[in-house]
CSV table of C-alpha atoms in Angstrom, one decimal:
chain,number,residue,atom,x,y,z
A,1,MET,CA,-201.6,17.9,-196.6
A,2,SER,CA,-201.8,21.2,-194.6
A,3,PHE,CA,-205.0,22.3,-192.9
A,4,TYR,CA,-203.9,25.9,-193.7
A,5,ASP,CA,-204.7,25.2,-197.4
A,6,GLU,CA,-208.1,23.6,-196.7
A,7,THR,CA,-211.6,24.6,-195.5
A,8,LEU,CA,-214.3,22.2,-194.2
A,9,SER,CA,-215.9,22.2,-197.6
A,10,SER,CA,-212.6,21.4,-199.5
A,11,LEU,CA,-211.8,18.6,-196.9
A,12,HIS,CA,-215.3,17.2,-197.4
A,13,THR,CA,-214.9,17.2,-201.2
A,14,LYS,CA,-211.5,15.4,-200.9
A,15,ILE,CA,-213.0,12.7,-198.5
A,16,LYS,CA,-216.0,12.3,-200.8
A,17,ASN,CA,-213.8,11.9,-203.9
A,18,LYS,CA,-211.5,9.5,-202.1
A,19,GLU,CA,-208.6,11.9,-202.6
A,20,VAL,CA,-207.7,11.5,-198.9
A,21,THR,CA,-208.8,9.0,-196.3
A,22,ILE,CA,-210.1,10.0,-192.8
A,23,THR,CA,-207.2,8.0,-191.3
A,24,GLU,CA,-204.7,10.1,-193.3
A,25,LEU,CA,-206.5,13.3,-192.1
A,26,THR,CA,-206.4,12.2,-188.5
A,27,GLU,CA,-202.7,11.1,-188.8
A,28,GLN,CA,-201.9,14.5,-190.3
A,29,SER,CA,-203.5,16.2,-187.3
A,30,PHE,CA,-201.5,14.2,-184.8
A,31,LYS,CA,-198.3,14.6,-186.9
A,32,ARG,CA,-198.7,18.4,-186.8
A,33,ILE,CA,-199.4,18.4,-183.1
A,34,LYS,CA,-196.3,16.4,-182.4
A,35,GLU,CA,-194.2,18.7,-184.6
A,36,THR,CA,-195.5,21.9,-183.0
A,37,ASP,CA,-197.0,21.3,-179.6
A,38,ASP,CA,-193.7,21.3,-177.7
A,39,LYS,CA,-193.6,25.0,-178.7
A,40,ILE,CA,-197.2,26.1,-178.1
A,41,HIS,CA,-198.7,23.5,-175.6
A,42,ALA,CA,-202.2,23.8,-177.1
A,43,PHE,CA,-203.3,20.3,-176.0
A,44,LEU,CA,-203.6,18.9,-172.5
A,45,THR,CA,-204.9,15.4,-173.5
A,46,LEU,CA,-204.6,13.5,-176.8
A,47,ASP,CA,-207.0,10.7,-177.7
A,48,GLU,CA,-204.9,9.2,-180.4
A,49,GLU,CA,-205.8,5.5,-180.1
A,50,ARG,CA,-209.6,6.1,-180.1
A,51,ALA,CA,-209.4,8.8,-182.8
A,52,LEU,CA,-207.4,6.6,-185.2
A,53,ALA,CA,-209.7,3.6,-184.5
A,54,LYS,CA,-212.8,5.8,-185.3
A,55,ALA,CA,-211.1,7.1,-188.4
A,56,ARG,CA,-210.4,3.6,-189.7
A,57,GLU,CA,-214.1,2.7,-189.0
A,58,LEU,CA,-215.3,5.8,-190.9
A,59,ASP,CA,-213.1,5.0,-193.9
A,60,GLU,CA,-215.5,2.0,-194.5
A,61,GLN,CA,-218.5,4.3,-194.7
A,62,GLU,CA,-219.7,7.0,-197.1
A,63,ALA,CA,-219.1,10.6,-196.1
A,64,ASP,CA,-222.7,11.8,-195.8
A,65,ASN,CA,-222.2,15.3,-194.3
A,66,LEU,CA,-219.7,18.2,-194.2
A,67,PHE,CA,-218.2,17.2,-190.8
A,68,PHE,CA,-217.8,13.5,-191.5
A,69,GLY,CA,-214.3,12.5,-190.4
A,70,ILE,CA,-213.1,16.0,-189.7
A,71,PRO,CA,-210.5,16.2,-186.9
A,72,ALA,CA,-211.4,18.7,-184.1
A,73,GLY,CA,-210.0,19.9,-180.7
A,74,ILE,CA,-212.3,20.6,-177.7
A,75,LYS,CA,-211.7,23.0,-174.9
A,76,ASP,CA,-211.0,21.1,-171.7
A,77,ASN,CA,-214.0,22.5,-169.8
A,78,ILE,CA,-216.5,20.7,-172.2
A,79,VAL,CA,-217.2,17.2,-170.9
A,80,THR,CA,-216.3,14.3,-173.1
A,81,LYS,CA,-217.3,10.8,-172.2
A,82,GLY,CA,-214.4,8.6,-171.2
A,83,LEU,CA,-211.9,11.4,-172.1
A,84,ARG,CA,-210.2,13.2,-169.3
A,85,THR,CA,-211.6,16.7,-168.7
A,86,THR,CA,-209.5,18.8,-166.3
A,87,CYS,CA,-210.6,22.4,-166.8
A,88,GLY,CA,-206.9,23.2,-166.7
A,89,SER,CA,-207.0,22.4,-162.9
A,90,GLN,CA,-205.1,20.0,-160.8
A,91,LEU,CA,-208.3,19.5,-158.8
A,92,LEU,CA,-209.8,17.6,-161.8
A,93,ASP,CA,-206.6,15.9,-162.9
A,94,ASN,CA,-208.2,12.4,-162.7
A,95,PHE,CA,-211.8,13.3,-163.9
A,96,GLU,CA,-213.2,11.2,-166.7
A,97,PRO,CA,-216.8,12.2,-167.5
A,98,VAL,CA,-219.5,9.5,-167.9
A,99,HIS,CA,-221.4,11.5,-170.5
A,100,ASP,CA,-220.9,13.9,-173.4
A,101,ALA,CA,-221.9,17.6,-173.5
A,102,THR,CA,-224.8,18.4,-175.8
A,103,VAL,CA,-222.4,20.1,-178.3
A,104,MET,CA,-220.3,16.9,-178.3
A,105,ASN,CA,-223.4,14.8,-179.1
A,106,ARG,CA,-224.2,17.1,-182.0
A,107,LEU,CA,-220.7,16.8,-183.4
A,108,ASN,CA,-220.6,13.1,-182.8
A,109,GLU,CA,-223.9,12.7,-184.7
A,110,LYS,CA,-221.9,14.0,-187.8
A,111,ASN,CA,-218.9,11.7,-187.0
A,112,VAL,CA,-216.4,14.4,-186.2
A,113,VAL,CA,-213.1,12.8,-184.9
A,114,THR,CA,-212.1,14.3,-181.6
A,115,VAL,CA,-208.3,14.3,-181.4
A,116,GLY,CA,-208.0,15.7,-177.9
A,117,LYS,CA,-208.7,18.4,-175.2
A,118,LEU,CA,-207.3,21.9,-175.3
A,119,ASN,CA,-205.3,23.9,-172.8
A,120,MET,CA,-207.0,26.7,-170.9
A,121,ASP,CA,-206.8,29.0,-167.9
A,122,GLU,CA,-207.9,27.1,-164.9
A,123,PHE,CA,-211.8,26.9,-164.8
A,124,ALA,CA,-211.7,29.5,-167.6
A,125,MET,CA,-210.5,32.2,-165.3
A,126,GLY,CA,-207.8,34.2,-167.2
A,127,SER,CA,-206.9,36.2,-170.2
A,128,SER,CA,-203.5,34.7,-171.2
A,129,ASN,CA,-203.6,30.9,-170.5
A,130,GLU,CA,-200.9,31.5,-167.9
A,131,ASN,CA,-203.4,30.3,-165.2
A,132,SER,CA,-203.4,26.8,-166.6
A,133,SER,CA,-202.0,24.5,-163.9
A,134,TYR,CA,-200.3,22.3,-166.5
A,135,ALA,CA,-198.5,24.5,-169.0
A,136,THR,CA,-198.7,28.0,-170.4
A,137,ALA,CA,-199.9,27.8,-174.0
A,138,ARG,CA,-197.9,30.0,-176.4
A,139,ASN,CA,-198.8,32.2,-179.4
A,140,PRO,CA,-197.9,30.5,-182.7
A,141,TRP,CA,-197.0,33.9,-184.2
A,142,ASN,CA,-194.4,34.5,-181.6
A,143,THR,CA,-193.9,31.9,-178.8
A,144,ASP,CA,-192.6,34.6,-176.4
A,145,HIS,CA,-196.2,35.9,-176.3
A,146,VAL,CA,-199.4,34.6,-174.9
A,147,PRO,CA,-202.2,33.2,-177.1
A,148,GLY,CA,-204.9,34.9,-175.0
A,149,GLY,CA,-207.4,33.2,-172.7
A,150,SER,CA,-209.1,31.4,-171.4
A,151,SER,CA,-209.5,29.5,-174.7
A,152,GLY,CA,-205.8,30.0,-175.5
A,153,GLY,CA,-205.3,26.4,-176.5
A,154,SER,CA,-208.3,26.4,-178.8
A,155,ALA,CA,-207.1,29.5,-180.7
A,156,ALA,CA,-203.5,28.4,-180.8
A,157,ALA,CA,-204.3,24.9,-182.2
A,158,VAL,CA,-206.2,26.4,-185.2
A,159,ALA,CA,-203.6,29.1,-185.7
A,160,ALA,CA,-200.8,26.4,-185.7
A,161,GLY,CA,-202.7,24.3,-188.3
A,162,GLN,CA,-203.1,21.4,-185.8
A,163,VAL,CA,-206.9,21.0,-186.5
A,164,PRO,CA,-209.4,22.6,-188.8
A,165,PHE,CA,-211.6,23.8,-186.0
A,166,THR,CA,-212.0,23.9,-182.2
A,167,LEU,CA,-214.7,24.7,-179.7
A,168,GLY,CA,-214.0,27.2,-176.9
A,169,SER,CA,-216.1,29.0,-174.3
A,170,ASP,CA,-216.6,32.7,-173.8
A,171,THR,CA,-217.5,34.2,-170.4
A,172,GLY,CA,-216.0,37.7,-170.8
A,173,GLY,CA,-214.2,37.4,-174.1
A,174,SER,CA,-212.5,34.0,-173.8
A,175,ILE,CA,-213.2,33.1,-177.5
A,176,ARG,CA,-212.8,36.5,-179.1
A,177,GLN,CA,-209.7,37.7,-177.3
A,178,PRO,CA,-207.5,34.6,-178.1
A,179,ALA,CA,-208.9,34.6,-181.6
A,180,SER,CA,-207.7,38.2,-181.9
A,181,PHE,CA,-204.3,37.4,-180.5
A,182,CYS,CA,-203.8,34.3,-182.7
A,183,GLY,CA,-205.2,35.7,-185.9
A,184,VAL,CA,-208.2,33.4,-186.3
A,185,VAL,CA,-212.0,33.7,-186.4
A,186,GLY,CA,-213.9,33.3,-183.1
A,187,LEU,CA,-217.6,33.8,-182.4
A,188,LYS,CA,-219.4,34.2,-179.1
A,189,PRO,CA,-223.0,33.3,-179.9
A,190,THR,CA,-226.1,35.0,-178.3
A,191,TYR,CA,-226.6,33.8,-174.7
A,192,GLY,CA,-228.8,30.7,-175.0
A,193,ARG,CA,-228.1,30.0,-178.7
A,194,VAL,CA,-225.8,27.1,-177.9
A,195,SER,CA,-226.5,24.6,-175.1
A,196,ARG,CA,-224.4,24.9,-172.0
A,197,PHE,CA,-225.2,21.3,-170.8
A,198,GLY,CA,-221.9,19.7,-170.2
A,199,LEU,CA,-219.9,22.9,-170.0
A,200,VAL,CA,-218.3,23.1,-166.6
A,201,ALA,CA,-219.8,26.3,-165.3
A,202,PHE,CA,-217.7,29.4,-164.4
A,203,ALA,CA,-220.4,32.1,-164.5
A,204,SER,CA,-223.7,30.5,-165.6
A,205,SER,CA,-225.4,33.8,-166.8
A,206,LEU,CA,-222.4,34.7,-169.0
A,207,ASP,CA,-220.8,31.4,-170.3
A,208,GLN,CA,-221.3,30.4,-174.0
A,209,ILE,CA,-219.7,27.8,-176.1
A,210,GLY,CA,-218.6,28.9,-179.6
A,211,PRO,CA,-216.5,28.0,-182.6
A,212,ILE,CA,-212.9,29.0,-183.5
A,213,THR,CA,-211.9,28.5,-187.1
A,214,ARG,CA,-209.5,29.8,-189.8
A,215,THR,CA,-212.3,31.3,-192.0
A,216,VAL,CA,-215.7,32.9,-191.5
A,217,GLU,CA,-217.4,30.3,-193.7
A,218,ASP,CA,-216.1,27.4,-191.5
A,219,ASN,CA,-217.2,29.3,-188.4
A,220,ALA,CA,-220.8,29.5,-189.8
A,221,TYR,CA,-220.8,25.8,-190.6
A,222,VAL,CA,-219.7,24.9,-187.0
A,223,LEU,CA,-222.3,27.2,-185.4
A,224,GLN,CA,-225.0,25.7,-187.6
A,225,GLN,CA,-224.2,22.3,-186.2
A,226,ILE,CA,-223.9,23.1,-182.5
A,227,ALA,CA,-226.7,25.7,-182.2
A,228,GLY,CA,-230.3,25.0,-181.2
A,229,HIS,CA,-232.6,24.4,-178.3
A,230,ASP,CA,-231.7,21.8,-175.7
A,231,GLN,CA,-234.2,20.5,-173.0
A,232,LEU,CA,-231.2,19.6,-170.8
A,233,ASP,CA,-230.3,23.3,-170.5
A,234,SER,CA,-232.9,25.6,-168.8
A,235,THR,CA,-231.2,28.7,-170.3
A,236,SER,CA,-231.3,27.4,-173.9
A,237,ALA,CA,-233.4,29.5,-176.2
A,238,ASN,CA,-236.3,27.7,-177.8
A,239,MET,CA,-235.9,29.5,-181.1
A,240,GLU,CA,-235.4,28.3,-184.7
A,241,VAL,CA,-231.8,28.2,-185.8
A,242,ALA,CA,-231.2,30.4,-188.8
A,243,ASP,CA,-229.3,29.3,-191.9
A,244,TYR,CA,-226.0,30.9,-191.2
A,245,THR,CA,-224.3,29.9,-194.4
A,246,SER,CA,-227.0,31.7,-196.5
A,247,ALA,CA,-225.5,34.9,-195.1
A,248,LEU,CA,-222.2,34.3,-196.8
A,249,ASN,CA,-221.3,36.0,-200.1
A,250,GLN,CA,-223.9,38.7,-199.7
A,251,ASP,CA,-223.6,42.4,-200.6
A,252,ILE,CA,-223.2,44.8,-197.7
A,253,ALA,CA,-224.1,48.0,-199.5
A,254,GLY,CA,-226.2,50.2,-197.2
A,255,LEU,CA,-225.1,48.4,-194.1
A,256,ARG,CA,-225.0,50.8,-191.1
A,257,ILE,CA,-222.1,50.6,-188.7
A,258,ALA,CA,-221.8,52.2,-185.3
A,259,VAL,CA,-218.3,52.9,-184.0
A,260,PRO,CA,-218.3,53.7,-180.2
A,261,LYS,CA,-215.9,56.5,-179.3
A,262,GLU,CA,-215.1,54.5,-176.1
A,263,TYR,CA,-213.7,51.6,-178.2
A,264,LEU,CA,-211.1,53.7,-179.9
A,265,GLY,CA,-210.1,56.0,-177.0
A,266,GLU,CA,-207.5,56.0,-174.3
A,267,GLY,CA,-205.6,52.7,-173.9
A,268,VAL,CA,-206.0,51.4,-177.4
A,269,ASP,CA,-202.6,50.9,-179.1
A,270,GLU,CA,-201.9,53.1,-182.1
A,271,GLY,CA,-201.2,50.1,-184.3
A,272,VAL,CA,-204.5,48.5,-183.3
A,273,LYS,CA,-206.4,51.7,-183.9
A,274,ALA,CA,-204.8,52.1,-187.4
A,275,ARG,CA,-205.9,48.5,-188.4
A,276,ILE,CA,-209.5,49.2,-187.3
A,277,GLN,CA,-209.6,52.5,-189.3
A,278,GLU,CA,-208.3,50.6,-192.3
A,279,ALA,CA,-211.0,48.0,-191.8
A,280,LEU,CA,-213.6,50.7,-191.7
A,281,ALA,CA,-212.3,52.2,-194.9
A,282,LYS,CA,-212.5,48.8,-196.6
A,283,LEU,CA,-216.1,48.3,-195.4
A,284,GLU,CA,-216.9,51.8,-196.8
A,285,GLU,CA,-215.5,50.7,-200.2
A,286,LEU,CA,-217.9,47.8,-200.0
A,287,GLY,CA,-220.9,50.2,-199.6
A,288,ALA,CA,-221.3,50.4,-195.8
A,289,THR,CA,-221.7,53.6,-193.9
A,290,TRP,CA,-220.5,54.4,-190.4
A,291,GLU,CA,-221.1,56.9,-187.6
A,292,GLU,CA,-219.5,57.5,-184.2
A,293,VAL,CA,-221.7,56.7,-181.3
A,294,SER,CA,-221.4,56.4,-177.5
A,295,LEU,CA,-221.8,53.4,-175.1
A,296,PRO,CA,-221.6,55.5,-172.0
A,297,ASN,CA,-221.9,52.7,-169.4
A,298,SER,CA,-219.2,50.5,-171.0
A,299,LYS,CA,-216.6,52.1,-168.7
A,300,TYR,CA,-218.3,50.3,-165.7
A,301,ALA,CA,-218.3,46.9,-167.5
A,302,VAL,CA,-215.1,45.5,-166.0
A,303,ALA,CA,-216.1,46.3,-162.4
A,304,ALA,CA,-219.6,44.9,-162.9
A,305,TYR,CA,-218.3,41.8,-164.6
A,306,TYR,CA,-215.8,40.8,-162.0
A,307,LEU,CA,-218.3,41.2,-159.2
A,308,LEU,CA,-221.0,39.2,-161.1
A,309,ALA,CA,-218.7,36.5,-162.6
A,310,SER,CA,-216.9,36.0,-159.3
A,311,SER,CA,-220.1,35.7,-157.4
A,312,GLU,CA,-221.4,33.0,-159.7
A,313,ALA,CA,-218.1,31.3,-159.7
A,314,SER,CA,-218.1,31.1,-155.9
A,315,ALA,CA,-221.4,29.3,-156.0
A,316,ASN,CA,-220.6,27.0,-159.0
A,317,LEU,CA,-217.2,25.9,-157.7
A,318,ALA,CA,-218.5,25.0,-154.3
A,319,ARG,CA,-219.2,21.5,-155.7
A,320,PHE,CA,-215.5,20.8,-156.1
A,321,ASP,CA,-214.8,19.5,-152.6
A,322,GLY,CA,-212.6,16.4,-153.2
A,323,VAL,CA,-215.5,14.0,-152.3
A,324,ARG,CA,-217.7,13.4,-155.4
A,325,TYR,CA,-215.1,13.7,-158.1
A,326,GLY,CA,-211.6,15.1,-158.7
A,327,VAL,CA,-208.5,14.8,-156.6
A,328,ARG,CA,-209.0,14.2,-152.9
A,329,LYS,CA,-206.5,15.3,-150.2
A,330,GLU,CA,-206.9,13.3,-147.1
A,331,GLY,CA,-207.6,15.3,-143.9
A,332,GLU,CA,-208.1,14.6,-140.2
A,333,ASP,CA,-211.9,15.1,-140.6
A,334,LEU,CA,-214.4,16.0,-143.3
A,335,LEU,CA,-213.8,19.8,-142.9
A,336,ASP,CA,-210.1,19.3,-143.1
A,337,LEU,CA,-210.5,17.2,-146.3
A,338,TYR,CA,-212.5,20.0,-147.9
A,339,LYS,CA,-209.9,22.6,-146.9
A,340,LYS,CA,-206.9,20.6,-148.2
A,341,SER,CA,-208.6,19.5,-151.4
A,342,ARG,CA,-209.6,23.0,-152.4
A,343,SER,CA,-206.6,24.9,-151.2
A,344,GLU,CA,-204.1,22.5,-152.9
A,345,GLY,CA,-206.3,21.8,-155.9
A,346,PHE,CA,-207.3,25.4,-156.9
A,347,GLY,CA,-204.7,27.9,-158.3
A,348,ASP,CA,-204.2,31.4,-157.1
A,349,GLU,CA,-206.5,33.1,-159.6
A,350,VAL,CA,-209.4,30.7,-158.9
A,351,LYS,CA,-209.0,31.3,-155.1
A,352,ARG,CA,-208.9,35.1,-155.7
A,353,ARG,CA,-212.2,35.0,-157.6
A,354,ILE,CA,-213.9,32.6,-155.2
A,355,MET,CA,-213.0,35.0,-152.3
A,356,LEU,CA,-214.2,38.1,-154.2
A,357,GLY,CA,-217.5,36.4,-155.1
A,358,THR,CA,-218.1,35.1,-151.6
A,359,PHE,CA,-217.5,38.6,-150.2
A,360,ALA,CA,-219.8,40.3,-152.8
A,361,LEU,CA,-222.6,37.9,-151.9
A,362,SER,CA,-222.2,38.0,-148.1
A,363,SER,CA,-224.6,39.6,-145.7
A,364,GLY,CA,-224.2,43.4,-145.5
A,365,TYR,CA,-222.4,43.6,-148.9
A,366,TYR,CA,-224.9,42.0,-151.3
A,367,ASP,CA,-226.8,45.3,-152.0
A,368,ALA,CA,-223.6,47.4,-152.2
A,369,TYR,CA,-221.8,45.2,-154.7
A,370,TYR,CA,-223.8,42.3,-156.3
A,371,LYS,CA,-227.1,44.1,-156.6
A,372,LYS,CA,-225.5,47.3,-157.9
A,373,ALA,CA,-223.5,45.3,-160.5
A,374,GLN,CA,-226.7,43.8,-161.8
A,375,LYS,CA,-228.2,47.2,-162.2
A,376,VAL,CA,-225.1,48.3,-164.2
A,377,ARG,CA,-225.5,45.2,-166.3
A,378,THR,CA,-229.0,46.3,-167.2
A,379,LEU,CA,-227.7,49.8,-168.2
A,380,ILE,CA,-225.0,48.2,-170.4
A,381,ARG,CA,-227.6,46.0,-172.2
A,382,GLU,CA,-229.8,49.1,-172.7
A,383,ASP,CA,-226.9,51.0,-174.3
A,384,PHE,CA,-226.5,48.2,-176.9
A,385,GLU,CA,-230.3,48.1,-177.5
A,386,HIS,CA,-230.4,51.8,-178.1
A,387,VAL,CA,-227.5,51.8,-180.6
A,388,LEU,CA,-228.5,48.7,-182.4
A,389,ASN,CA,-232.0,50.0,-183.0
A,390,SER,CA,-230.4,52.5,-185.5
A,391,PHE,CA,-227.5,50.4,-186.7
A,392,ASP,CA,-226.9,46.9,-188.1
A,393,VAL,CA,-223.6,46.2,-186.3
A,394,ILE,CA,-221.2,47.8,-183.7
A,395,LEU,CA,-217.6,47.8,-184.7
A,396,GLY,CA,-214.3,48.2,-182.8
A,397,PRO,CA,-211.1,46.4,-181.8
A,398,THR,CA,-211.5,43.0,-180.1
A,399,VAL,CA,-208.7,43.8,-177.7
A,400,PRO,CA,-207.0,47.2,-177.1
A,401,THR,CA,-203.5,45.7,-177.7
A,402,THR,CA,-201.8,42.8,-179.5
A,403,ALA,CA,-200.7,39.7,-177.6
A,404,PHE,CA,-198.4,40.6,-174.7
A,405,LYS,CA,-195.4,38.7,-173.6
A,406,VAL,CA,-195.6,35.7,-171.3
A,407,GLY,CA,-195.0,36.9,-167.7
A,408,GLU,CA,-195.5,40.6,-168.6
A,409,ASN,CA,-198.8,41.0,-166.6
A,410,SER,CA,-199.0,37.8,-164.6
A,411,ASN,CA,-198.3,39.6,-161.3
A,412,ASP,CA,-200.8,42.4,-162.0
A,413,PRO,CA,-204.3,41.0,-161.9
A,414,LEU,CA,-206.0,44.4,-162.5
A,415,THR,CA,-204.0,45.0,-165.7
A,416,MET,CA,-204.9,41.5,-166.8
A,417,TYR,CA,-208.6,42.1,-166.2
A,418,LEU,CA,-208.5,45.3,-168.2
A,419,LYS,CA,-207.4,43.3,-171.3
A,420,ASP,CA,-211.0,42.2,-171.6
A,421,ILE,CA,-212.5,45.7,-171.4
A,422,LEU,CA,-213.9,45.6,-175.0
A,423,THR,CA,-215.2,42.1,-174.9
A,424,ILE,CA,-216.8,41.9,-171.4
A,425,PRO,CA,-219.8,44.3,-172.2
A,426,VAL,CA,-221.1,41.9,-174.9
A,427,ASN,CA,-221.3,39.0,-172.3
A,428,LEU,CA,-223.1,41.2,-169.8
A,429,ALA,CA,-225.7,42.2,-172.5
A,430,GLY,CA,-226.0,38.6,-174.0
A,431,ASN,CA,-225.4,39.8,-177.6
A,432,PRO,CA,-223.5,37.8,-180.2
A,433,ALA,CA,-220.0,39.1,-181.3
A,434,ILE,CA,-217.3,37.9,-183.7
A,435,SER,CA,-213.6,38.6,-183.9
A,436,VAL,CA,-212.0,38.4,-187.4
A,437,PRO,CA,-208.3,39.1,-188.3
A,438,CYS,CA,-207.8,42.6,-189.7
A,439,GLY,CA,-204.0,42.8,-190.1
A,440,PHE,CA,-200.9,43.0,-187.9
A,441,SER,CA,-199.2,45.5,-185.6
A,442,ASP,CA,-195.5,44.8,-184.8
A,443,GLY,CA,-195.8,41.4,-186.4
A,444,LEU,CA,-198.7,40.2,-184.2
A,445,PRO,CA,-202.4,39.8,-185.3
A,446,VAL,CA,-205.1,42.4,-184.6
A,447,GLY,CA,-208.7,41.4,-184.3
A,448,LEU,CA,-211.8,43.3,-185.5
A,449,GLN,CA,-214.8,42.8,-183.3
A,450,LEU,CA,-218.4,43.0,-184.7
A,451,ILE,CA,-221.4,43.0,-182.4
A,452,ALA,CA,-225.1,42.5,-183.4
A,453,LYS,CA,-228.5,42.3,-181.9
A,454,PRO,CA,-229.4,39.0,-180.0
A,455,PHE,CA,-229.8,36.1,-182.4
A,456,GLU,CA,-228.5,38.1,-185.3
A,457,GLU,CA,-225.4,35.9,-186.0
A,458,ARG,CA,-226.4,35.9,-189.7
A,459,THR,CA,-225.6,39.6,-189.8
A,460,LEU,CA,-222.2,39.1,-188.2
A,461,TYR,CA,-221.3,36.4,-190.7
A,462,LYS,CA,-222.6,38.5,-193.6
A,463,VAL,CA,-220.3,41.5,-192.7
A,464,ALA,CA,-217.3,39.4,-191.5
A,465,HIS,CA,-217.4,37.3,-194.7
A,466,ALA,CA,-217.6,40.3,-197.0
A,467,TYR,CA,-214.7,41.9,-195.2
A,468,GLU,CA,-212.7,38.6,-195.3
A,469,ARG,CA,-213.2,38.2,-199.1
A,470,ALA,CA,-212.0,41.8,-199.6
A,471,THR,CA,-208.8,41.2,-197.7
A,472,GLU,CA,-206.0,38.7,-197.4
A,473,HIS,CA,-205.6,38.5,-193.7
A,474,THR,CA,-206.8,34.9,-193.1
A,475,LYS,CA,-204.4,33.6,-195.8
A,476,VAL,CA,-201.3,34.6,-193.8
A,477,LYS,CA,-200.0,31.9,-191.6
A,478,PRO,CA,-197.4,31.8,-188.7
A,479,GLU,CA,-194.1,30.2,-189.3
A,480,LEU,CA,-193.5,27.8,-186.4
């Protein structure tokens, strides 16, 4: 059996009809991982013994829900009870959480089988997975290229057919950008739609957990399961969860699409631009209309984001001191222990952002940098509100380019930061956005990004599914 040929619904039907056992499904997942992971390095930790034991247990029970017995991979910054959670960092090499994240509790309620933890940029800081302190994950379409980041392992595992779905986290595009690079479907939910309890914090006002899948339908099913209010997360939205799957198979005639001129301007590869224009033509065939608009403050998004995210990171990462958990480096005194544990445990990119954030929050610079960045954030959110008052969705490329080669930008942090220029504004505004495959340029996948009003994930699924049904892009698979 190949996961490329199955959806969550078809796997559930086969389990229900006893055409396949959960043990066989789980074994298939580990078999595929062992066949391909020496090439793509999607997983940091496998939980084979416990996963197969759980699968055998579940084979004695009736499959009572869509997720029953489905293998899944989890990004390594989402805590999993008794299963090593490193955040891609040497500092947490020995960390085994004593509780599960809320999203894990919600998957475990449905008896999902967790096969392991997925590779990522250290503490979710990166756009290529090259900042992982264990191994650089690779793109299944061409292993000379990056899979994107920071959820590079999460996207690569789905693209490589290792698991039917994964969870990632998105702070400035870390679900959508790797989904675009790897030719899969990735959703960043509205801020507060999915509980962050148990997600190791990078930037608390920006982070969101979301699903990565092969199809839009599967994505809707996963969000349906993990979304909802959580009393353990003070930023969780106390709002009813919509029926996302009811948005599938709907007509999009009359849909109003906004295309920001800034999203197809300078810096966007011609091949990427061509695929987006083809997608617009396809949506027009389906009855949608579109107009060019402007999001004038989006050009300030990268600068504002890196000030805000780094400031929050400098505070959130202060807890990693080598005392309470993680790897400890012995020193002459307590201060020396802190210095050695943090300087040896953190990688260069994490140190860079901690220093930038500490500087932006320091006396004399707070107003000039952090406070000004917050004001810019408000302007960016107002841009989205203004456009989405007249349109149903905003459309553009997920990333200005296809996946770049490993090592191509690793010594140029600024160029790397600019790879997120089209995804970062969405996190600053808190809106939901989805990336869906829309073809290829030079043999590598291109992603189409759709953005909607807060808590309008149903609209995103409606448009994305209509587009997916009218094209063949999600049926193409990499040859590993």
